[in-house]
Amino acid sequence: MLTIATVNVNGLRAAFRNGMDTWLAQRTPDILLLQEVRAPDAIVHELLGPRWHIAHQASDIKGRAGVAVASLLPASAVRIGLAAEEVPVDSGRWLEMDVEVEGRDRPLTLVSTYIHSGTATDAEKMAAKYAHLDAVTVRMTELAAQAAAGERDVVVGGDINIVHRPVDIKNWKPNHNRASGVLDAEIAYLDKWFDELGWVDLGRRLGGDGPGPYTWWSQRGKAFDNDAGWRIDYQIATPELAGAARSAAVDRAPSYDTRFSDHAPMVVEYEL
């Protein structure tokens, strides 16, 4: 079994101060897909330790974004950023690593992605989010075609910042077409990825019909205590790889004060 975990850490240093190392020791994933790392390379390597093969892209803007892939399997290639994105709003949002899996004749491509959150009332921010999603869709189209040709298996994991269906958010009606992440124009991208390109949403396929399980809760009010969350963290796999996925779980902390991030890890086990 190969265990892949994706999590928006909301600052890797803060996550480790708040117990992420304990979660890692207990969960023992083989691969980590991290978002909102917000730390330089040296800190990422120091905190994760020498066991891991690490690829990291920090944001050009200090204290923002940042994505990383950490693998216990050896890496054969790393690709940073999106070729189709002519003017990135900021970096640290798309990173690919190819790893070699014993007994398989093609690489496993791991993608860590952090999509812009956007603001529904800010046209400039939403235009930037849609431009980024356009570039992501171009790359996902390419990766899907390569997987269909038998060239690679792919899992895209990360904080997509879009819910897909009403069961993916506790309060659908007050947010639908009012809040970024719940706009029909955003949801249309997920429809294209799943329905047209053939990508599989493993959180929904293996996580039941819902509601939830949610992966993010607002810091305001009692959102976590009331499980008033959003399912915005995904592992999305190409069809053949999805067929090897055996379980998916959200590692929701037992209480608000035991969380190491405002997001919970989303973990999938694959039989490869």
PDB file of C-alpha atoms in Angstrom:
ATOM      1  CA  MET A   1       0.000   0.000   0.000  1.00  0.00           C
ATOM      2  CA  LEU A   2       1.180   3.503  -0.860  1.00  0.00           C
ATOM      3  CA  THR A   3      -0.171   6.248   1.398  1.00  0.00           C
ATOM      4  CA  ILE A   4      -0.429   9.783   0.006  1.00  0.00           C
ATOM      5  CA  ALA A   5      -1.469  12.681   2.233  1.00  0.00           C
ATOM      6  CA  THR A   6      -2.288  16.209   1.116  1.00  0.00           C
ATOM      7  CA  VAL A   7      -2.690  19.118   3.521  1.00  0.00           C
ATOM      8  CA  ASN A   8      -2.684  22.895   3.529  1.00  0.00           C
ATOM      9  CA  VAL A   9      -0.424  23.434   6.539  1.00  0.00           C
ATOM     10  CA  ASN A  10      -1.180  27.169   6.924  1.00  0.00           C
ATOM     11  CA  GLY A  11       2.531  27.785   7.528  1.00  0.00           C
ATOM     12  CA  LEU A  12       4.835  24.804   7.985  1.00  0.00           C
ATOM     13  CA  ARG A  13       6.636  26.255  10.999  1.00  0.00           C
ATOM     14  CA  ALA A  14       3.371  26.936  12.800  1.00  0.00           C
ATOM     15  CA  ALA A  15       2.062  23.474  11.882  1.00  0.00           C
ATOM     16  CA  PHE A  16       5.091  21.795  13.462  1.00  0.00           C
ATOM     17  CA  ARG A  17       4.770  23.952  16.574  1.00  0.00           C
ATOM     18  CA  ASN A  18       1.156  22.806  16.823  1.00  0.00           C
ATOM     19  CA  GLY A  19       1.771  19.067  16.477  1.00  0.00           C
ATOM     20  CA  MET A  20       2.157  18.171  12.814  1.00  0.00           C
ATOM     21  CA  ASP A  21       5.206  16.056  13.695  1.00  0.00           C
ATOM     22  CA  THR A  22       3.033  13.929  15.985  1.00  0.00           C
ATOM     23  CA  TRP A  23       0.484  13.402  13.194  1.00  0.00           C
ATOM     24  CA  LEU A  24       3.271  12.426  10.779  1.00  0.00           C
ATOM     25  CA  ALA A  25       4.674   9.872  13.223  1.00  0.00           C
ATOM     26  CA  GLN A  26       1.244   8.326  13.752  1.00  0.00           C
ATOM     27  CA  ARG A  27      -0.010   8.394  10.130  1.00  0.00           C
ATOM     28  CA  THR A  28       3.356   7.498   8.440  1.00  0.00           C
ATOM     29  CA  PRO A  29       2.497   8.591   4.881  1.00  0.00           C
ATOM     30  CA  ASP A  30       4.841   7.653   2.047  1.00  0.00           C
ATOM     31  CA  ILE A  31       4.194  10.915   0.208  1.00  0.00           C
ATOM     32  CA  LEU A  32       3.242  14.395   1.397  1.00  0.00           C
ATOM     33  CA  LEU A  33       1.647  17.058  -0.787  1.00  0.00           C
ATOM     34  CA  LEU A  34       1.874  20.355   1.096  1.00  0.00           C
ATOM     35  CA  GLN A  35       0.329  23.745   0.409  1.00  0.00           C
ATOM     36  CA  GLU A  36       0.665  27.199   1.945  1.00  0.00           C
ATOM     37  CA  VAL A  37       4.109  26.195   3.204  1.00  0.00           C
ATOM     38  CA  ARG A  38       5.226  29.821   3.729  1.00  0.00           C
ATOM     39  CA  ALA A  39       8.830  28.930   4.529  1.00  0.00           C
ATOM     40  CA  PRO A  40      12.218  28.951   2.772  1.00  0.00           C
ATOM     41  CA  ASP A  41      13.854  25.779   1.453  1.00  0.00           C
ATOM     42  CA  ALA A  42      16.214  25.416   4.400  1.00  0.00           C
ATOM     43  CA  ILE A  43      13.350  25.422   6.899  1.00  0.00           C
ATOM     44  CA  VAL A  44      11.328  22.901   4.867  1.00  0.00           C
ATOM     45  CA  HIS A  45      14.268  20.477   4.792  1.00  0.00           C
ATOM     46  CA  GLU A  46      15.079  21.052   8.450  1.00  0.00           C
ATOM     47  CA  LEU A  47      11.542  20.398   9.668  1.00  0.00           C
ATOM     48  CA  LEU A  48      10.809  17.366   7.487  1.00  0.00           C
ATOM     49  CA  GLY A  49      14.234  15.809   7.963  1.00  0.00           C
ATOM     50  CA  PRO A  50      16.678  13.857   5.787  1.00  0.00           C
ATOM     51  CA  ARG A  51      14.464  10.821   5.051  1.00  0.00           C
ATOM     52  CA  TRP A  52      12.447  12.703   2.476  1.00  0.00           C
ATOM     53  CA  HIS A  53      13.084  13.514  -1.170  1.00  0.00           C
ATOM     54  CA  ILE A  54      11.772  17.098  -1.231  1.00  0.00           C
ATOM     55  CA  ALA A  55      10.796  19.492  -4.001  1.00  0.00           C
ATOM     56  CA  HIS A  56       9.574  22.934  -2.979  1.00  0.00           C
ATOM     57  CA  GLN A  57       8.508  26.142  -4.649  1.00  0.00           C
ATOM     58  CA  ALA A  58       8.295  29.130  -2.342  1.00  0.00           C
ATOM     59  CA  SER A  59       6.222  32.135  -3.322  1.00  0.00           C
ATOM     60  CA  ASP A  60       8.030  35.203  -4.606  1.00  0.00           C
ATOM     61  CA  ILE A  61       5.949  37.122  -2.076  1.00  0.00           C
ATOM     62  CA  LYS A  62       7.263  36.472   1.418  1.00  0.00           C
ATOM     63  CA  GLY A  63       4.748  34.855   3.759  1.00  0.00           C
ATOM     64  CA  ARG A  64       2.378  33.664   1.028  1.00  0.00           C
ATOM     65  CA  ALA A  65       1.549  30.402  -0.726  1.00  0.00           C
ATOM     66  CA  GLY A  66       4.321  27.876  -1.328  1.00  0.00           C
ATOM     67  CA  VAL A  67       3.870  24.227  -2.335  1.00  0.00           C
ATOM     68  CA  ALA A  68       6.003  21.159  -1.731  1.00  0.00           C
ATOM     69  CA  VAL A  69       6.126  17.439  -2.446  1.00  0.00           C
ATOM     70  CA  ALA A  70       7.989  15.165  -0.041  1.00  0.00           C
ATOM     71  CA  SER A  71       8.427  11.509  -0.973  1.00  0.00           C
ATOM     72  CA  LEU A  72      10.036   8.482   0.606  1.00  0.00           C
ATOM     73  CA  LEU A  73      10.296   7.073  -2.926  1.00  0.00           C
ATOM     74  CA  PRO A  74      13.140   8.357  -5.111  1.00  0.00           C
ATOM     75  CA  ALA A  75      12.338  11.249  -7.412  1.00  0.00           C
ATOM     76  CA  SER A  76      13.276  11.138 -11.099  1.00  0.00           C
ATOM     77  CA  ALA A  77      12.060  14.580 -12.201  1.00  0.00           C
ATOM     78  CA  VAL A  78      10.671  17.833 -10.859  1.00  0.00           C
ATOM     79  CA  ARG A  79       8.699  20.492 -12.740  1.00  0.00           C
ATOM     80  CA  ILE A  80       7.758  23.837 -11.241  1.00  0.00           C
ATOM     81  CA  GLY A  81       4.949  26.127 -12.311  1.00  0.00           C
ATOM     82  CA  LEU A  82       2.552  26.165 -15.244  1.00  0.00           C
ATOM     83  CA  ALA A  83       3.818  26.821 -18.761  1.00  0.00           C
ATOM     84  CA  ALA A  84       0.423  28.132 -19.869  1.00  0.00           C
ATOM     85  CA  GLU A  85       0.340  30.793 -17.145  1.00  0.00           C
ATOM     86  CA  GLU A  86       1.747  33.852 -18.878  1.00  0.00           C
ATOM     87  CA  VAL A  87       1.625  36.218 -15.904  1.00  0.00           C
ATOM     88  CA  PRO A  88       1.373  34.337 -12.603  1.00  0.00           C
ATOM     89  CA  VAL A  89      -0.298  36.339  -9.845  1.00  0.00           C
ATOM     90  CA  ASP A  90       2.266  34.839  -7.518  1.00  0.00           C
ATOM     91  CA  SER A  91       4.353  31.695  -7.497  1.00  0.00           C
ATOM     92  CA  GLY A  92       4.297  28.723  -5.170  1.00  0.00           C
ATOM     93  CA  ARG A  93       1.064  27.226  -6.492  1.00  0.00           C
ATOM     94  CA  TRP A  94       1.935  24.270  -8.780  1.00  0.00           C
ATOM     95  CA  LEU A  95       4.686  21.681  -8.398  1.00  0.00           C
ATOM     96  CA  GLU A  96       5.154  18.256 -10.016  1.00  0.00           C
ATOM     97  CA  MET A  97       7.433  15.418  -8.955  1.00  0.00           C
ATOM     98  CA  ASP A  98       7.857  12.083 -10.762  1.00  0.00           C
ATOM     99  CA  VAL A  99       8.687   9.123  -8.519  1.00  0.00           C
ATOM    100  CA  GLU A 100       9.550   5.554  -9.376  1.00  0.00           C
ATOM    101  CA  VAL A 101       7.320   2.828  -7.922  1.00  0.00           C
ATOM    102  CA  GLU A 102       8.838  -0.634  -7.809  1.00  0.00           C
ATOM    103  CA  GLY A 103       7.161  -3.033 -10.220  1.00  0.00           C
ATOM    104  CA  ARG A 104       5.533  -0.315 -12.349  1.00  0.00           C
ATOM    105  CA  ASP A 105       6.727   0.494 -15.848  1.00  0.00           C
ATOM    106  CA  ARG A 106       5.872   4.203 -15.760  1.00  0.00           C
ATOM    107  CA  PRO A 107       6.384   7.024 -13.280  1.00  0.00           C
ATOM    108  CA  LEU A 108       3.892   8.198 -10.725  1.00  0.00           C
ATOM    109  CA  THR A 109       3.495  11.944 -11.106  1.00  0.00           C
ATOM    110  CA  LEU A 110       2.634  13.797  -7.910  1.00  0.00           C
ATOM    111  CA  VAL A 111       1.206  17.310  -8.116  1.00  0.00           C
ATOM    112  CA  SER A 112       0.816  19.683  -5.198  1.00  0.00           C
ATOM    113  CA  THR A 113      -1.408  22.634  -6.058  1.00  0.00           C
ATOM    114  CA  TYR A 114      -2.753  25.645  -4.220  1.00  0.00           C
ATOM    115  CA  ILE A 115      -5.489  27.465  -6.159  1.00  0.00           C
ATOM    116  CA  HIS A 116      -6.173  31.122  -5.374  1.00  0.00           C
ATOM    117  CA  SER A 117      -8.975  31.664  -2.898  1.00  0.00           C
ATOM    118  CA  GLY A 118     -10.408  34.703  -4.704  1.00  0.00           C
ATOM    119  CA  THR A 119     -12.976  37.207  -3.478  1.00  0.00           C
ATOM    120  CA  ALA A 120     -16.407  37.207  -5.072  1.00  0.00           C
ATOM    121  CA  THR A 121     -16.789  40.983  -4.757  1.00  0.00           C
ATOM    122  CA  ASP A 122     -13.343  41.740  -6.227  1.00  0.00           C
ATOM    123  CA  ALA A 123     -13.398  41.408 -10.013  1.00  0.00           C
ATOM    124  CA  GLU A 124      -9.613  41.690 -10.321  1.00  0.00           C
ATOM    125  CA  LYS A 125      -8.965  38.857  -7.871  1.00  0.00           C
ATOM    126  CA  MET A 126     -11.560  36.636  -9.520  1.00  0.00           C
ATOM    127  CA  ALA A 127     -10.086  37.336 -12.962  1.00  0.00           C
ATOM    128  CA  ALA A 128      -6.699  36.240 -11.612  1.00  0.00           C
ATOM    129  CA  LYS A 129      -8.240  33.066 -10.163  1.00  0.00           C
ATOM    130  CA  TYR A 130      -9.947  32.189 -13.448  1.00  0.00           C
ATOM    131  CA  ALA A 131      -6.746  32.836 -15.411  1.00  0.00           C
ATOM    132  CA  HIS A 132      -4.894  30.499 -13.061  1.00  0.00           C
ATOM    133  CA  LEU A 133      -7.635  27.868 -13.383  1.00  0.00           C
ATOM    134  CA  ASP A 134      -7.373  28.136 -17.173  1.00  0.00           C
ATOM    135  CA  ALA A 135      -3.651  27.347 -16.965  1.00  0.00           C
ATOM    136  CA  VAL A 136      -4.292  24.486 -14.543  1.00  0.00           C
ATOM    137  CA  THR A 137      -6.889  23.049 -16.932  1.00  0.00           C
ATOM    138  CA  VAL A 138      -4.414  23.157 -19.823  1.00  0.00           C
ATOM    139  CA  ARG A 139      -1.894  21.175 -17.784  1.00  0.00           C
ATOM    140  CA  MET A 140      -4.496  18.720 -16.480  1.00  0.00           C
ATOM    141  CA  THR A 141      -5.595  18.103 -20.075  1.00  0.00           C
ATOM    142  CA  GLU A 142      -1.984  17.291 -21.005  1.00  0.00           C
ATOM    143  CA  LEU A 143      -1.472  15.019 -17.997  1.00  0.00           C
ATOM    144  CA  ALA A 144      -4.760  13.183 -18.629  1.00  0.00           C
ATOM    145  CA  ALA A 145      -3.713  12.520 -22.231  1.00  0.00           C
ATOM    146  CA  GLN A 146      -0.302  11.225 -21.119  1.00  0.00           C
ATOM    147  CA  ALA A 147      -1.938   8.922 -18.593  1.00  0.00           C
ATOM    148  CA  ALA A 148      -4.368   7.624 -21.230  1.00  0.00           C
ATOM    149  CA  ALA A 149      -1.371   6.845 -23.440  1.00  0.00           C
ATOM    150  CA  GLY A 150       0.223   4.804 -20.645  1.00  0.00           C
ATOM    151  CA  GLU A 151       3.069   7.261 -20.108  1.00  0.00           C
ATOM    152  CA  ARG A 152       2.397   8.013 -16.443  1.00  0.00           C
ATOM    153  CA  ASP A 153      -0.057   7.786 -13.554  1.00  0.00           C
ATOM    154  CA  VAL A 154      -0.989  11.080 -11.905  1.00  0.00           C
ATOM    155  CA  VAL A 155      -2.451  12.299  -8.644  1.00  0.00           C
ATOM    156  CA  VAL A 156      -3.190  15.983  -8.187  1.00  0.00           C
ATOM    157  CA  GLY A 157      -3.545  16.899  -4.543  1.00  0.00           C
ATOM    158  CA  GLY A 158      -4.101  20.169  -2.833  1.00  0.00           C
ATOM    159  CA  ASP A 159      -6.237  23.048  -1.714  1.00  0.00           C
ATOM    160  CA  ILE A 160      -8.433  23.721  -4.752  1.00  0.00           C
ATOM    161  CA  ASN A 161     -10.514  26.382  -2.951  1.00  0.00           C
ATOM    162  CA  ILE A 162     -13.691  25.294  -4.765  1.00  0.00           C
ATOM    163  CA  VAL A 163     -16.499  23.062  -3.524  1.00  0.00           C
ATOM    164  CA  HIS A 164     -18.070  20.809  -6.130  1.00  0.00           C
ATOM    165  CA  ARG A 165     -21.582  20.060  -4.916  1.00  0.00           C
ATOM    166  CA  PRO A 166     -23.973  21.159  -2.116  1.00  0.00           C
ATOM    167  CA  VAL A 167     -22.837  18.166  -0.012  1.00  0.00           C
ATOM    168  CA  ASP A 168     -19.322  19.656   0.008  1.00  0.00           C
ATOM    169  CA  ILE A 169     -20.207  22.664   2.165  1.00  0.00           C
ATOM    170  CA  LYS A 170     -22.286  22.857   5.319  1.00  0.00           C
ATOM    171  CA  ASN A 171     -24.081  26.079   4.338  1.00  0.00           C
ATOM    172  CA  TRP A 172     -24.696  25.872   0.599  1.00  0.00           C
ATOM    173  CA  LYS A 173     -27.608  28.279   0.150  1.00  0.00           C
ATOM    174  CA  PRO A 174     -26.117  31.386   1.805  1.00  0.00           C
ATOM    175  CA  ASN A 175     -22.797  30.887  -0.018  1.00  0.00           C
ATOM    176  CA  HIS A 176     -23.832  29.668  -3.487  1.00  0.00           C
ATOM    177  CA  ASN A 177     -23.007  32.349  -6.081  1.00  0.00           C
ATOM    178  CA  ARG A 178     -22.218  34.758  -3.254  1.00  0.00           C
ATOM    179  CA  ALA A 179     -18.846  33.544  -1.930  1.00  0.00           C
ATOM    180  CA  SER A 180     -15.707  32.653  -3.829  1.00  0.00           C
ATOM    181  CA  GLY A 181     -15.301  28.895  -3.937  1.00  0.00           C
ATOM    182  CA  VAL A 182     -19.045  28.393  -4.386  1.00  0.00           C
ATOM    183  CA  LEU A 183     -19.585  30.237  -7.668  1.00  0.00           C
ATOM    184  CA  ASP A 184     -21.001  28.360 -10.638  1.00  0.00           C
ATOM    185  CA  ALA A 185     -18.221  29.709 -12.867  1.00  0.00           C
ATOM    186  CA  GLU A 186     -15.643  28.124 -10.535  1.00  0.00           C
ATOM    187  CA  ILE A 187     -17.541  24.858 -10.177  1.00  0.00           C
ATOM    188  CA  ALA A 188     -17.597  24.567 -13.989  1.00  0.00           C
ATOM    189  CA  TYR A 189     -13.841  23.910 -13.914  1.00  0.00           C
ATOM    190  CA  LEU A 190     -14.327  20.895 -11.648  1.00  0.00           C
ATOM    191  CA  ASP A 191     -17.135  19.666 -13.903  1.00  0.00           C
ATOM    192  CA  LYS A 192     -14.735  19.824 -16.856  1.00  0.00           C
ATOM    193  CA  TRP A 193     -11.953  18.007 -15.002  1.00  0.00           C
ATOM    194  CA  PHE A 194     -14.225  15.197 -13.805  1.00  0.00           C
ATOM    195  CA  ASP A 195     -16.814  14.868 -16.552  1.00  0.00           C
ATOM    196  CA  GLU A 196     -14.825  15.764 -19.693  1.00  0.00           C
ATOM    197  CA  LEU A 197     -11.192  14.962 -18.874  1.00  0.00           C
ATOM    198  CA  GLY A 198     -11.923  11.841 -16.816  1.00  0.00           C
ATOM    199  CA  TRP A 199     -10.182  12.766 -13.572  1.00  0.00           C
ATOM    200  CA  VAL A 200     -11.568  11.038 -10.469  1.00  0.00           C
ATOM    201  CA  ASP A 201     -12.372  12.835  -7.213  1.00  0.00           C
ATOM    202  CA  LEU A 202     -11.221  10.208  -4.716  1.00  0.00           C
ATOM    203  CA  GLY A 203     -12.530  12.050  -1.691  1.00  0.00           C
ATOM    204  CA  ARG A 204     -16.056  11.712  -3.013  1.00  0.00           C
ATOM    205  CA  ARG A 205     -15.682   8.283  -4.656  1.00  0.00           C
ATOM    206  CA  LEU A 206     -14.279   6.683  -1.505  1.00  0.00           C
ATOM    207  CA  GLY A 207     -15.616   9.065   1.136  1.00  0.00           C
ATOM    208  CA  GLY A 208     -19.323   8.325   0.721  1.00  0.00           C
ATOM    209  CA  ASP A 209     -22.213  10.433  -0.513  1.00  0.00           C
ATOM    210  CA  GLY A 210     -21.786  13.181   2.096  1.00  0.00           C
ATOM    211  CA  PRO A 211     -22.403  15.643   3.514  1.00  0.00           C
ATOM    212  CA  GLY A 212     -18.658  16.139   3.875  1.00  0.00           C
ATOM    213  CA  PRO A 213     -16.321  14.960   5.109  1.00  0.00           C
ATOM    214  CA  TYR A 214     -15.121  18.556   5.230  1.00  0.00           C
ATOM    215  CA  THR A 215     -11.458  19.553   5.120  1.00  0.00           C
ATOM    216  CA  TRP A 216     -11.495  23.247   6.095  1.00  0.00           C
ATOM    217  CA  TRP A 217     -13.296  25.286   8.731  1.00  0.00           C
ATOM    218  CA  SER A 218     -13.345  29.037   9.188  1.00  0.00           C
ATOM    219  CA  GLN A 219     -11.511  30.391  12.215  1.00  0.00           C
ATOM    220  CA  ARG A 220     -14.562  32.516  12.987  1.00  0.00           C
ATOM    221  CA  GLY A 221     -17.221  31.551  15.467  1.00  0.00           C
ATOM    222  CA  LYS A 222     -17.724  27.872  16.248  1.00  0.00           C
ATOM    223  CA  ALA A 223     -17.301  26.564  12.705  1.00  0.00           C
ATOM    224  CA  PHE A 224     -14.995  23.696  13.688  1.00  0.00           C
ATOM    225  CA  ASP A 225     -16.992  22.712  16.770  1.00  0.00           C
ATOM    226  CA  ASN A 226     -20.206  22.682  14.720  1.00  0.00           C
ATOM    227  CA  ASP A 227     -18.510  20.980  11.746  1.00  0.00           C
ATOM    228  CA  ALA A 228     -19.631  23.887   9.535  1.00  0.00           C
ATOM    229  CA  GLY A 229     -16.935  23.159   7.000  1.00  0.00           C
ATOM    230  CA  TRP A 230     -16.014  23.107   3.331  1.00  0.00           C
ATOM    231  CA  ARG A 231     -14.579  20.203   1.318  1.00  0.00           C
ATOM    232  CA  ILE A 232     -11.971  22.084  -0.699  1.00  0.00           C
ATOM    233  CA  ASP A 233      -8.912  19.803  -0.346  1.00  0.00           C
ATOM    234  CA  TYR A 234      -8.749  17.049  -2.952  1.00  0.00           C
ATOM    235  CA  GLN A 235      -6.846  14.104  -4.296  1.00  0.00           C
ATOM    236  CA  ILE A 236      -7.751  13.827  -7.960  1.00  0.00           C
ATOM    237  CA  ALA A 237      -6.366  10.836  -9.878  1.00  0.00           C
ATOM    238  CA  THR A 238      -6.186   9.605 -13.439  1.00  0.00           C
ATOM    239  CA  PRO A 239      -8.591   6.690 -14.031  1.00  0.00           C
ATOM    240  CA  GLU A 240      -6.203   3.734 -13.813  1.00  0.00           C
ATOM    241  CA  LEU A 241      -4.568   5.066 -10.665  1.00  0.00           C
ATOM    242  CA  ALA A 242      -7.996   5.800  -9.204  1.00  0.00           C
ATOM    243  CA  GLY A 243      -8.820   2.132  -9.680  1.00  0.00           C
ATOM    244  CA  ALA A 244      -5.950   1.300  -7.330  1.00  0.00           C
ATOM    245  CA  ALA A 245      -7.205   3.605  -4.559  1.00  0.00           C
ATOM    246  CA  ARG A 246      -8.559   1.593  -1.648  1.00  0.00           C
ATOM    247  CA  SER A 247      -9.496   4.124   1.037  1.00  0.00           C
ATOM    248  CA  ALA A 248      -9.789   7.861   1.607  1.00  0.00           C
ATOM    249  CA  ALA A 249     -10.020   9.638   4.926  1.00  0.00           C
ATOM    250  CA  VAL A 250      -9.938  13.137   6.357  1.00  0.00           C
ATOM    251  CA  ASP A 251      -7.818  13.281   9.514  1.00  0.00           C
ATOM    252  CA  ARG A 252     -10.023  15.740  11.379  1.00  0.00           C
ATOM    253  CA  ALA A 253      -8.530  16.674  14.744  1.00  0.00           C
ATOM    254  CA  PRO A 254     -10.534  15.574  17.794  1.00  0.00           C
ATOM    255  CA  SER A 255     -10.895  19.168  19.029  1.00  0.00           C
ATOM    256  CA  TYR A 256     -10.246  22.750  17.967  1.00  0.00           C
ATOM    257  CA  ASP A 257      -7.208  23.118  20.220  1.00  0.00           C
ATOM    258  CA  THR A 258      -5.505  19.964  18.867  1.00  0.00           C
ATOM    259  CA  ARG A 259      -5.454  21.098  15.222  1.00  0.00           C
ATOM    260  CA  PHE A 260      -2.137  21.927  13.581  1.00  0.00           C
ATOM    261  CA  SER A 261      -3.833  23.818  10.702  1.00  0.00           C
ATOM    262  CA  ASP A 262      -7.224  25.219   9.784  1.00  0.00           C
ATOM    263  CA  HIS A 263      -7.266  22.457   7.141  1.00  0.00           C
ATOM    264  CA  ALA A 264      -7.317  18.719   7.888  1.00  0.00           C
ATOM    265  CA  PRO A 265      -5.107  16.250   5.999  1.00  0.00           C
ATOM    266  CA  MET A 266      -6.806  14.255   3.245  1.00  0.00           C
ATOM    267  CA  VAL A 267      -5.228  10.782   3.018  1.00  0.00           C
ATOM    268  CA  VAL A 268      -5.630   8.104   0.327  1.00  0.00           C
ATOM    269  CA  GLU A 269      -4.203   4.585   0.315  1.00  0.00           C
ATOM    270  CA  TYR A 270      -3.334   3.031  -3.063  1.00  0.00           C
ATOM    271  CA  GLU A 271      -2.612  -0.639  -3.715  1.00  0.00           C
ATOM    272  CA  LEU A 272       0.223  -0.535  -6.244  1.00  0.00           C
TER     273      LEU A 272
END
